[in-house]
Coordinates of C-alpha atoms in Angstrom, one line a residue:
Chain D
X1 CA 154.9 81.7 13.2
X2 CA 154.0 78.3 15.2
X3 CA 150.5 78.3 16.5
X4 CA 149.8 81.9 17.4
X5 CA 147.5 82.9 14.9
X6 CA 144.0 83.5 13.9
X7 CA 143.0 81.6 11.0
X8 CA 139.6 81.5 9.0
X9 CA 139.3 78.7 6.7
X10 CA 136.8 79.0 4.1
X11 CA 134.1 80.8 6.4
X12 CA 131.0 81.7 5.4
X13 CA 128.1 83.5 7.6
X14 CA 124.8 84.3 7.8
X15 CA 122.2 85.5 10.9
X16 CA 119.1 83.6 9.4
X17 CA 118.4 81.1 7.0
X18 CA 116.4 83.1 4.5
X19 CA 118.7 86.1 5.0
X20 CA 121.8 86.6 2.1
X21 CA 125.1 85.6 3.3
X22 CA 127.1 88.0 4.9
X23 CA 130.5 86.6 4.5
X24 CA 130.8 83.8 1.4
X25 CA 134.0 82.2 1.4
X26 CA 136.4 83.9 3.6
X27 CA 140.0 82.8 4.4
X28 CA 142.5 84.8 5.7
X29 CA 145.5 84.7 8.9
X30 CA 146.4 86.6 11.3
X31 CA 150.1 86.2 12.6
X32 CA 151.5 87.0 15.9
X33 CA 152.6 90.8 16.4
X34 CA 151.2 92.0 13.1
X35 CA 148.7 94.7 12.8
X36 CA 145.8 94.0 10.4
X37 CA 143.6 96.4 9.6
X38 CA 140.6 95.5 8.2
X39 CA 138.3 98.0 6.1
X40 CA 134.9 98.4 4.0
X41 CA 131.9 99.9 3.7
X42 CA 128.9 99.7 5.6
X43 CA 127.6 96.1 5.1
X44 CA 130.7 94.3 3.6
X45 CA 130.6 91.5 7.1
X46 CA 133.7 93.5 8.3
X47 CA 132.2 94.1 12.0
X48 CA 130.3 90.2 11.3
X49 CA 134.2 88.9 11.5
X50 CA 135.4 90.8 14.6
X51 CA 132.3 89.0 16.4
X52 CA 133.6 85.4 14.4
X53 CA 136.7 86.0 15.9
X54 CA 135.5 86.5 19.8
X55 CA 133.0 83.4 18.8
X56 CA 129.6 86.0 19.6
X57 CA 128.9 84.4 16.3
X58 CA 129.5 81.2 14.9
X59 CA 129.6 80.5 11.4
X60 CA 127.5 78.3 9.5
X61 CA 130.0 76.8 7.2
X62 CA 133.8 77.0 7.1
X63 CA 136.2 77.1 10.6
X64 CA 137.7 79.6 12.8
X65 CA 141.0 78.7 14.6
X66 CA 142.6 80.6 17.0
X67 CA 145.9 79.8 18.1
X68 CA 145.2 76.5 16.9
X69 CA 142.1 76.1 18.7
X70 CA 138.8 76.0 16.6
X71 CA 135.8 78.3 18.1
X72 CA 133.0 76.6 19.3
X73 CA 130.9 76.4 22.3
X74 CA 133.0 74.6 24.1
X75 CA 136.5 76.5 24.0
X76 CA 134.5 80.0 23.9
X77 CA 135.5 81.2 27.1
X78 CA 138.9 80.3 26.3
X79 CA 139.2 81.9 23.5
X80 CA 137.6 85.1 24.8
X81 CA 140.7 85.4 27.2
X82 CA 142.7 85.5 24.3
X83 CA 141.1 87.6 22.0
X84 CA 139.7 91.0 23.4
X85 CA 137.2 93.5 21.8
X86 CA 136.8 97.0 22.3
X87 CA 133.4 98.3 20.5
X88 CA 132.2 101.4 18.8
X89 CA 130.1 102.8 21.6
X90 CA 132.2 104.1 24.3
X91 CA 128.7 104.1 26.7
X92 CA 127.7 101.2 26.1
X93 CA 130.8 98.8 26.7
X94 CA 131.6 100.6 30.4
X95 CA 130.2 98.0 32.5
X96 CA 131.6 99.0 36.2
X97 CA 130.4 102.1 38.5
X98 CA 133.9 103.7 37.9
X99 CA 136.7 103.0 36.1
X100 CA 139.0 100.6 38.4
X101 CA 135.4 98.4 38.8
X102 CA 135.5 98.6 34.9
X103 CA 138.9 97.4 34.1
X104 CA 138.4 94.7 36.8
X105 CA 134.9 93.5 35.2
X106 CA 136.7 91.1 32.8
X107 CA 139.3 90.4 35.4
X108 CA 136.7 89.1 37.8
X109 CA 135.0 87.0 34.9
X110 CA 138.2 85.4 34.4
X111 CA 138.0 84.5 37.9
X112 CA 141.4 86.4 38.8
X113 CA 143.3 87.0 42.3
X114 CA 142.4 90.2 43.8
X115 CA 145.7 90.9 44.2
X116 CA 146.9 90.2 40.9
X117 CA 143.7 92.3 39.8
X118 CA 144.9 95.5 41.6
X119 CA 148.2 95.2 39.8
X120 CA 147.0 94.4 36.6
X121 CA 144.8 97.8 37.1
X122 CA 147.4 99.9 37.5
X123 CA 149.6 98.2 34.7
X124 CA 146.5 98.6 32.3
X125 CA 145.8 101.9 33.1
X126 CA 149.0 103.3 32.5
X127 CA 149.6 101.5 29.4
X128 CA 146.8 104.0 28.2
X129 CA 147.8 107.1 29.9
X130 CA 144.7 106.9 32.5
X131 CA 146.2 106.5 36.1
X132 CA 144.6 108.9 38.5
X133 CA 141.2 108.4 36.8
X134 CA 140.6 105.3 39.0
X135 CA 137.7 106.5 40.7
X136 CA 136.4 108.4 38.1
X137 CA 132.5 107.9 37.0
X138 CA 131.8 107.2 33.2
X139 CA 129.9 110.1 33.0
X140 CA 132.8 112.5 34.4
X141 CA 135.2 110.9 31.1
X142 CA 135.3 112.1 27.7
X143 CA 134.2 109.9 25.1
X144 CA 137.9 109.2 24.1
X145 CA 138.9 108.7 27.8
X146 CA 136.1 106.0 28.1
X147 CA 137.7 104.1 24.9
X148 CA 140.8 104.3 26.8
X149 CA 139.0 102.7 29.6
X150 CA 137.9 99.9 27.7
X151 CA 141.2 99.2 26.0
X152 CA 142.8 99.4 29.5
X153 CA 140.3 96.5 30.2
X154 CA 141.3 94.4 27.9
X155 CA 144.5 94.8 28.0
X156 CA 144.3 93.6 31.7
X157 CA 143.4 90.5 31.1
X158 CA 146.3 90.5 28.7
X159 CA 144.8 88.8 25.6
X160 CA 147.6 87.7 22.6
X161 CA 144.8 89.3 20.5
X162 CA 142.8 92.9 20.5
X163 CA 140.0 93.5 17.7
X164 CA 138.7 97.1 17.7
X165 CA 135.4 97.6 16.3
X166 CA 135.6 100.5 15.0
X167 CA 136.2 102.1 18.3
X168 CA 137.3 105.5 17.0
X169 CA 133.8 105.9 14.7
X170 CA 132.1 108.0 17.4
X171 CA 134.9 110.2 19.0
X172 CA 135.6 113.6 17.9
X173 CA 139.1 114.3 16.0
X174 CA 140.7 114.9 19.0
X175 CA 139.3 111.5 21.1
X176 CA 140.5 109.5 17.6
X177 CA 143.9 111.0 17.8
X178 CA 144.0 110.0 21.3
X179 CA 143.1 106.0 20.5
X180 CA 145.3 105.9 17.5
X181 CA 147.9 107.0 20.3
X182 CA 147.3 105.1 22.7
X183 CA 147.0 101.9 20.6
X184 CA 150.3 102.5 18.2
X185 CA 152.1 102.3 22.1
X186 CA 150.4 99.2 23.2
X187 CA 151.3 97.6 20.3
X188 CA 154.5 98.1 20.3
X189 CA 154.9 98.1 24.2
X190 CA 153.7 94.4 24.3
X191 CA 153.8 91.2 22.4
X192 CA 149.9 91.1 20.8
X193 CA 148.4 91.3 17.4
X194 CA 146.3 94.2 16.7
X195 CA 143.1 94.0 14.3
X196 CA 141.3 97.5 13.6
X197 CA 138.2 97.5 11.7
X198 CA 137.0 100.8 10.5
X199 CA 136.0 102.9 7.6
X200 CA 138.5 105.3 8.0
X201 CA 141.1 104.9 5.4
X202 CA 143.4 107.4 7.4
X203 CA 143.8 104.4 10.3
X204 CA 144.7 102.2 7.8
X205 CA 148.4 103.6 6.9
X206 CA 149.6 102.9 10.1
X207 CA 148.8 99.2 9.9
X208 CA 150.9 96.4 8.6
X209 CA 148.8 94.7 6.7
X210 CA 145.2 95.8 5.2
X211 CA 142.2 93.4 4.4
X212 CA 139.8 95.2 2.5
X213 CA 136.0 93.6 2.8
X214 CA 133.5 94.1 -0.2
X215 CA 130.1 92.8 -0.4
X216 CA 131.1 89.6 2.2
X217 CA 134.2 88.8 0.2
X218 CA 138.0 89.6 0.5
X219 CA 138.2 92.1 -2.2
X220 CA 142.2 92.7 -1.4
X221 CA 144.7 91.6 0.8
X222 CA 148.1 93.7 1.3
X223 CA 150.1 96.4 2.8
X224 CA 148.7 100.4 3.0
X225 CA 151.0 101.4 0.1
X226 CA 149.4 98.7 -2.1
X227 CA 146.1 99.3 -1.5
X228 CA 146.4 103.3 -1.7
X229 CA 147.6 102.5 -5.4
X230 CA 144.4 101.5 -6.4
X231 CA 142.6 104.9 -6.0
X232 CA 140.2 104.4 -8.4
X233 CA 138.6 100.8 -7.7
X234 CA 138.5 102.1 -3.9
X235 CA 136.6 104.7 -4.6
X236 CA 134.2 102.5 -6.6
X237 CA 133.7 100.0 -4.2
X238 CA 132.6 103.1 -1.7
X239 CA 135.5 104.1 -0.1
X240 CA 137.3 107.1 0.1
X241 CA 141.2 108.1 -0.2
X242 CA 142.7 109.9 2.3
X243 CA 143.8 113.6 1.4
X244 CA 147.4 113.1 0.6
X245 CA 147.2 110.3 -1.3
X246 CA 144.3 112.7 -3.3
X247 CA 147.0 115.7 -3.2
X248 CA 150.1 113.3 -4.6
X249 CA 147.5 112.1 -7.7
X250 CA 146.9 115.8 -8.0
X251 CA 150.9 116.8 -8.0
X252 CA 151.6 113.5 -10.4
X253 CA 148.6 115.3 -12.6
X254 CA 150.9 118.6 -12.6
X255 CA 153.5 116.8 -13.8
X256 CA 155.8 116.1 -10.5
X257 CA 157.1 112.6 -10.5
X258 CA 156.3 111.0 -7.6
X259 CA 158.5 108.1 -6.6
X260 CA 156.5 106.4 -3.9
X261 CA 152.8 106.7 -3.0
X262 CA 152.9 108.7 0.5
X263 CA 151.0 107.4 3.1
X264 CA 151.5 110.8 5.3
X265 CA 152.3 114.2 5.0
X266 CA 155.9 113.6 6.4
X267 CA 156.1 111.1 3.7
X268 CA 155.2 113.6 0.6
X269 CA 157.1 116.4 2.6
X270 CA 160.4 114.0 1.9
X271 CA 159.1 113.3 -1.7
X272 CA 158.7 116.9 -2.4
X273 CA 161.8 118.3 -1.0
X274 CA 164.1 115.6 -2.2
X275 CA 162.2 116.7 -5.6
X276 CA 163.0 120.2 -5.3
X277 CA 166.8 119.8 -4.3
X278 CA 167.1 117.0 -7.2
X279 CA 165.9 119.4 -9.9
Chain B
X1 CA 117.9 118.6 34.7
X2 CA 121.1 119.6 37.3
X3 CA 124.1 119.3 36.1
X4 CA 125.7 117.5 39.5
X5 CA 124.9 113.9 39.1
X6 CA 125.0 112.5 42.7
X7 CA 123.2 109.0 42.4
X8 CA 121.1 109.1 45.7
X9 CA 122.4 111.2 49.3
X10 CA 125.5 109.9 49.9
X11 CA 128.0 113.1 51.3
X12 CA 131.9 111.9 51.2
X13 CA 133.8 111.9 54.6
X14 CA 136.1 110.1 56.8
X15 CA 134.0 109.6 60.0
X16 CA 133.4 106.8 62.1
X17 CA 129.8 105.9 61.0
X18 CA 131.4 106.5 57.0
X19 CA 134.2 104.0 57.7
X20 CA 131.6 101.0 59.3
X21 CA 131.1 98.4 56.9
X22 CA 128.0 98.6 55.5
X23 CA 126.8 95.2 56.1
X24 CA 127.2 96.0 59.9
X25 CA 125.2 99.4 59.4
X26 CA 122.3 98.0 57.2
X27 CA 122.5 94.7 60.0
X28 CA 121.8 97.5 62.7
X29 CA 119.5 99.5 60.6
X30 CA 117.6 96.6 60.9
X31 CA 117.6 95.1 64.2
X32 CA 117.0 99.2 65.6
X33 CA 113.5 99.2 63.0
X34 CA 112.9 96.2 65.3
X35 CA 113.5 98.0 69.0
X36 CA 112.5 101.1 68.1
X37 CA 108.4 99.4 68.5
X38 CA 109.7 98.0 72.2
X39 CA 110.0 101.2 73.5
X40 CA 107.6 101.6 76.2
X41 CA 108.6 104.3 78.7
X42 CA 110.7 107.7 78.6
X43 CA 113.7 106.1 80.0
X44 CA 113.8 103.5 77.0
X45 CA 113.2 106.4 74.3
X46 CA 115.7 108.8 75.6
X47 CA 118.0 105.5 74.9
X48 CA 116.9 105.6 71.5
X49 CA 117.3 108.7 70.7
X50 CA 120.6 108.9 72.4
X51 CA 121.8 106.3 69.9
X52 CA 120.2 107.8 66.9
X53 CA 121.6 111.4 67.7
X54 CA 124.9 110.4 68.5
X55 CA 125.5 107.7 65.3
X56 CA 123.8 111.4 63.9
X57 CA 127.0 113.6 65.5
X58 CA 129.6 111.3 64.7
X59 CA 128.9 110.8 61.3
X60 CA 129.5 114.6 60.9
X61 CA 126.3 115.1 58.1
X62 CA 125.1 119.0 59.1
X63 CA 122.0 119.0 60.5
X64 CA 120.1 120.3 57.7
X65 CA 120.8 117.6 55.6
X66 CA 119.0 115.2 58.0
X67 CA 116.3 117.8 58.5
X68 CA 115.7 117.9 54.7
X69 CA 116.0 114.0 54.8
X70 CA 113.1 114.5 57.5
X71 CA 111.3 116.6 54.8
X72 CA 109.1 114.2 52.9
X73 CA 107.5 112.6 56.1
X74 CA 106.3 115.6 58.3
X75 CA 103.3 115.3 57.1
X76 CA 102.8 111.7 57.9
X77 CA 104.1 112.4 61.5
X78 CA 101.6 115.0 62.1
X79 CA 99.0 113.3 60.2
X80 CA 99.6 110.5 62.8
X81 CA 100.3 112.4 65.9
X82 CA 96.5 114.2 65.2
X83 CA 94.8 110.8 64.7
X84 CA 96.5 109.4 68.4
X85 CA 95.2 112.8 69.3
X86 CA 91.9 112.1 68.0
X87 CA 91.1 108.6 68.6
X88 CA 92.6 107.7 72.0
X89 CA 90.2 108.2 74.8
X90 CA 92.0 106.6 77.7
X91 CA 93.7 108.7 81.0
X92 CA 92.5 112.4 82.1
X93 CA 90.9 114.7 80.1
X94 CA 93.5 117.5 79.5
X95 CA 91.8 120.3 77.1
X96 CA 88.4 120.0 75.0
X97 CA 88.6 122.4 71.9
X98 CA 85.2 123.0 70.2
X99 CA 83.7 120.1 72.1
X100 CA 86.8 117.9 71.2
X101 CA 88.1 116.1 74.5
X102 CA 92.4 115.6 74.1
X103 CA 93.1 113.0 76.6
X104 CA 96.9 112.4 78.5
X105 CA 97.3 109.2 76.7
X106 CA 96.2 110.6 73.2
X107 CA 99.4 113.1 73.9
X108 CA 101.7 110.6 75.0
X109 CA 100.9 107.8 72.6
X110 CA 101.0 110.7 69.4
X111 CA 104.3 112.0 70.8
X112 CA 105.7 108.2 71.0
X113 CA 104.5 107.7 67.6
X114 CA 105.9 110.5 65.8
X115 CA 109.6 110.2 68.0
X116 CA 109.5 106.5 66.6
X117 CA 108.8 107.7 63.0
X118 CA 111.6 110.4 63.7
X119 CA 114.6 108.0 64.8
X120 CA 113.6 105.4 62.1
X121 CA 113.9 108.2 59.2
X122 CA 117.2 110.0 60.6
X123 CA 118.6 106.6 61.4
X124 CA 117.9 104.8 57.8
X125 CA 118.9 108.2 56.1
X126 CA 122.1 108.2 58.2
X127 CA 122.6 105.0 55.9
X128 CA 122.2 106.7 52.8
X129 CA 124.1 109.7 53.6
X130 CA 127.2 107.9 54.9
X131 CA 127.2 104.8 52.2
X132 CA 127.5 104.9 48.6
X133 CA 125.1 103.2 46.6
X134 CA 127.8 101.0 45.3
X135 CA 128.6 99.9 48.7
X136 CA 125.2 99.4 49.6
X137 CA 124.6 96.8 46.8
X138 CA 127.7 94.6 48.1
X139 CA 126.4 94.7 51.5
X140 CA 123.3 93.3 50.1
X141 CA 124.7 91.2 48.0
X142 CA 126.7 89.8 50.6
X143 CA 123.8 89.9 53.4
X144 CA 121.5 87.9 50.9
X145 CA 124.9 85.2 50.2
X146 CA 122.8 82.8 51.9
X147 CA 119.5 82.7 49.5
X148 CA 121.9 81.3 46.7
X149 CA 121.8 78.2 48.3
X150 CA 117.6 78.2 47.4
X151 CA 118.1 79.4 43.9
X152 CA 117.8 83.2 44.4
X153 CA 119.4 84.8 42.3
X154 CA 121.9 87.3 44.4
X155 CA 124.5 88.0 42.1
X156 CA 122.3 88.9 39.1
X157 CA 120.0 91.1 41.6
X158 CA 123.1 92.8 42.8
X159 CA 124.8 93.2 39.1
X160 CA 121.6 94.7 38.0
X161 CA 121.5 97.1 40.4
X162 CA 124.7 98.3 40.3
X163 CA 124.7 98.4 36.2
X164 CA 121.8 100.4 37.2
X165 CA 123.4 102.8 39.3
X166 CA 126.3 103.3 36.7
X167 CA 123.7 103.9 33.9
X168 CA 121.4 106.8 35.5
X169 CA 123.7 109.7 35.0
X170 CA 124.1 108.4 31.2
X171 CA 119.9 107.8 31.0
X172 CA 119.6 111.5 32.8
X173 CA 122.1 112.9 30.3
X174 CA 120.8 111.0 27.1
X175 CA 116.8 112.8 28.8
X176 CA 118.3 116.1 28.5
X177 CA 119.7 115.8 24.7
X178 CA 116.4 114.1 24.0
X179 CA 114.0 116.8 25.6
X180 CA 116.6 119.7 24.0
X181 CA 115.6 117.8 20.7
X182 CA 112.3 117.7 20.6
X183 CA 112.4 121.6 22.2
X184 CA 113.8 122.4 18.8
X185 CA 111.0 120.3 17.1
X186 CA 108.9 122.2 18.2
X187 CA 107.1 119.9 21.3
X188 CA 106.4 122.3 24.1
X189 CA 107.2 120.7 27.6
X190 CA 106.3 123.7 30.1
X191 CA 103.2 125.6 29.1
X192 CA 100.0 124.4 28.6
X193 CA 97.3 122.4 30.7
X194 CA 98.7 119.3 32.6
X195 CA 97.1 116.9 29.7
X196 CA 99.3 118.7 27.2
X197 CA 102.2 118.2 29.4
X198 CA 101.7 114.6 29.8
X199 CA 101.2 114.2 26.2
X200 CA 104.3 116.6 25.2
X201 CA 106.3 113.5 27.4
X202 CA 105.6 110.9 24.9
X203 CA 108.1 111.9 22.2
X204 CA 110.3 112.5 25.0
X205 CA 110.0 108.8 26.6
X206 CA 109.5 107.0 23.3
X207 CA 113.3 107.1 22.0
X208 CA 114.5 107.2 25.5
X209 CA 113.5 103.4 25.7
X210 CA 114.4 102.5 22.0
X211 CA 117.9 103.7 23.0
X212 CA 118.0 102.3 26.1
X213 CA 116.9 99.3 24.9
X214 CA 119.9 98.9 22.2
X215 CA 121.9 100.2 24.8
X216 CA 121.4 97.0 27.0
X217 CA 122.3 94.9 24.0
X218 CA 125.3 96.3 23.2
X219 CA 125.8 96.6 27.0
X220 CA 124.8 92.3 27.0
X221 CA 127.6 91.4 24.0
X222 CA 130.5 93.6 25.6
X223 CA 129.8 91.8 28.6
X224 CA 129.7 88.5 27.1
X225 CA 132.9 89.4 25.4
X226 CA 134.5 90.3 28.0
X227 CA 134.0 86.8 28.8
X228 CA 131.0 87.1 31.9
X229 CA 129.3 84.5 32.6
X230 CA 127.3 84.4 35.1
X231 CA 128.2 84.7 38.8
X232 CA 129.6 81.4 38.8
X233 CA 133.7 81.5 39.3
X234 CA 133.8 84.9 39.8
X235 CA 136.3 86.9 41.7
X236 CA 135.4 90.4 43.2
X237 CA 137.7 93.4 43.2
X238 CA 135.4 95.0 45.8
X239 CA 135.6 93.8 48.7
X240 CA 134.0 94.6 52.5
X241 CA 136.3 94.5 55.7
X242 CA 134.3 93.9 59.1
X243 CA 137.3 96.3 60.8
X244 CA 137.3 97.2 65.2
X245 CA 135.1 99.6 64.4
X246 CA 132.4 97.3 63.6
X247 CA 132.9 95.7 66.3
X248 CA 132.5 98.9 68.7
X249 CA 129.0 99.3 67.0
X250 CA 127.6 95.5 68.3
X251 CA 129.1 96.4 71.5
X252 CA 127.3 99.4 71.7
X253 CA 124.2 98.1 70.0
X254 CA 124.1 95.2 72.2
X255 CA 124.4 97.4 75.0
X256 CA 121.4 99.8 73.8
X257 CA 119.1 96.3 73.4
X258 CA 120.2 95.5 77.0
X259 CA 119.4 99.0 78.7
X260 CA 116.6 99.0 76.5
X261 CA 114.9 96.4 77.8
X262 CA 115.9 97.3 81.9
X263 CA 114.7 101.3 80.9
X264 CA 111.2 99.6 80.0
X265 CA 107.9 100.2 82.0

């Protein structure tokens, strides 16, 4: 995999000294191309390691690397190029008056050609299915249409890494189909590494690879299938299965057997029917 | 609350005065606040007014607009034009009312007064109406460049007006929710006796600034991770063109400070 990869050695995190730790002990990579998702409840240091990774924190004991690179300081900027973020609150990451002014703002931090800027806006923008919105206020978009925004603004400045911060929480159904969209075509259009933290265990199947957070520790590390096996010690950590995984236990109960855990309905369509014309 | 969200007057179009660059028009704006107090004789504020009605014409606003830009400050011309009235007691006497004497010079000094008061407000409003806000900050921006050089802080002014501009329809829209809220709570914002009304703001204003205040530091780590830094290194994306038309304006500007200053007594 070479150097392009985000490593945490042995990190550990807190915000004050007399505070509990937030993260104790955490090491884990992420390769090139791969999408990581990264889940747990409220207060597991999930949303404390996307801001590790961007180097808006640092931690007290233990080392990030990225690409190779440890975050400190000094190579912050550098590794903010690389490694974009796109938050939960659509409001309050839209920086620019409209929306070209937005997906420049990190263009022009970067100290970028105008030229190349203008090019890059219209790239961006497509990627996400937002030309023609250009000159569009914030406050004419929808709230999915602004997280598009802010993904085409990162993606501008065409990082090797994108961490979404549970950027579909506040959206309606609709707005967090569109994201899931938009982002399962960016990743496979270009050559990045995706890492989605969320609480949403129905984000999670399409991922690669899941890293699930539990009180500041890595409490598994694996593919969707795996983790959706465990049913029972997800929900006692706080976290809750998605409803076909809940309707194949219940079918397994009735006495079908199942040869796979489905991840989708398409997937326990196939088990079923395959069922049915086996029998 | 409305539901059209225009920041300020600015009405779209493709005219002459809407295409100027609006360092040149706030540059003029200024140097014509200047003239307009050398005016001395009709000849010299006919010229004036020539400009400010045709910069007026060709930048296509309707009338009423301008008059209802006029709106605010009537009362301040009048107010003014009475006192000139009032105090001056130089040239003939030309009425007395109730023992009150109006002399020649009270008239003409009120009337110069108020027609100064008039071409400063149409012209500065012209600005408004036929710049965006946006626009208006990069020309200041730009126009203030030079104060860097003493430590003044120009691109942070000019970033915090225009993340200010960006965040008034979400404040005014976040107000409404709030004020809908605390309707349904039971707070009562338009009966009662003015003190009641005041007080009925509070829970309105309260978690207005607690949000707004979270808002700006979410608003300060998105930025950061975006990777700002300061104004330092920067590119812009925005950028101002001093085009022909621009230089038509000096032209004619240089030419109004020239007759200007032949017209005068």
């Amino acid at each position: 995999m070479g150097n392009t990869q985000i490593e945490f050695r042995n990190v550990s995190f807190r915000y004050q000294e007399d505070m509990p730790w937030v993260l104790k002990d955490v090491s884990f990579t992420i390769y090139n191309n791969e999408w990581v998702a990264m889940i747990g409840h409220n207060g597991s240091g999930k949303s404390t390691i996307a801001k590790l990774m961007n180097g808006l924190l640092f931690p007290q004991e233990g080392e990030i690397l990225v690409d190779g690179q440890p975050v400190t300081a000094s190579t912050v900027w550098d590794i903010r190029r690389k490694v974009g973020m796109v938050f939960q609150n659509p409001d309050n990451q839209f920086v620019g008056t409209t929306v070209r002014d937005d997906v420049a703002f990190g263009m022009e931090n970067h100290g970028m050609a105008r030229d190349l800027m203008l090019e890059r806006i219209t790239e961006s923008l497509e990627a996400v299915g937002m030309n023609g919105y250009e000159r569009h206020e914030p406050h004419r978009l929808s709230g999915g249409q602004k997280q598009r925004v802010a993904i085409a603004s990162v993606l501008a400045v065409s990082p090797q890494y994108i961490i979404l911060d549970e950027a579909t929480a506040m959206l309606d159904p609709k707005g967090r189909k569109e994201i899931m969209e938009t982002i399962r075509e960016v990743q496979s259009a270009r050559d990045l590494s995706l890492i989605t933290i969320t609480h949403d265990l129905l984000e999670v199947t399409q991922a690669d690879r899941v890293i699930v957070m539990n009180k500041g520790e890595i409490w598994m590390e694996g593919t969707p299938r795996e983790l959706f096996a465990k049913k029972e010690q997800l929900i006692e950590i706080g976290l809750d299965t998605p409803f076909v995984s809940k309707l194949a236990d219940e079918l397994k109960d009735a006495g079908l057997p199942l040869t796979r855990e489905p991840l989708n309905h398409q997937e326990l369509l196939e088990e079923l029917w395959t069922f049915h014309s086996t029998r | 609350m409305s539901n059209s969200m225009i920041i300020g007057q600015y009405i779209p179009g493709d005219s002459f005065v809407h295409r100027l660059d609006p360092r040149s028009k706030i540059a003029i704006i200024f140097f014509f606040v200047i003239i307009v107090f050398f005016a001395n004789s009709v000849m010299s504020y006919g010229l004036l007014a020539l400009f400010a009605i045709g910069s007026a014409a060709t930048s296509r606003i309707p009338l009423s607009y301008i008059m209802k830009g006029l709106k605010p400050v009537w009362f301040l011309v009048i107010f003014t034009f009475l006192l000139h009235l009032i105090v001056t007691k130089q040239g003939e006497v030309l009425v007395s009312i109730l023992g009150w004497e109006i002399y020649e010079e009270g008239l003409i000094q009120g009337a110069a007064i108020s027609l100064r008061f008039f071409l400063l407000i149409m012209v500065t409003s012209l600005l408004t109406f036929t710049t965006t806000p946006i626009e208006i900050t990069d020309a200041i921006e730009e126009l203030l460049g030079p104060l860097k050089k003493v430590n003044f802080p120009v691109h942070e002014l000019a970033l915090m007006m225009s993340i200010s501009l960006r965040f008034i329809p979400t404040l005014m829209q976040e107000t409404e929710k709030i004020s809908k809220a605390q309707a349904s709570r039971g707070v009562d914002f338009r009966t009662g006796s003015f003190k009641d009304r005041v007080k009925a703001v509070i829970p309105l204003l309260v978690p207005l600034f607690v949000s707004a205040f979270k808002r700006a530091e979410e608003l300060a780590m998105a930025m950061e991770a975006r990777g700002y830094q300061g104004g330092e290194g920067r590119t812009k994306l925005r950028e101002l063109h001093l085009g022909k038309t621009d230089v038509y304006l000096y032209i004619l500007f240089i030419l109004l400070v020239i007759g200007l200053f032949l017209t005068r007594s």
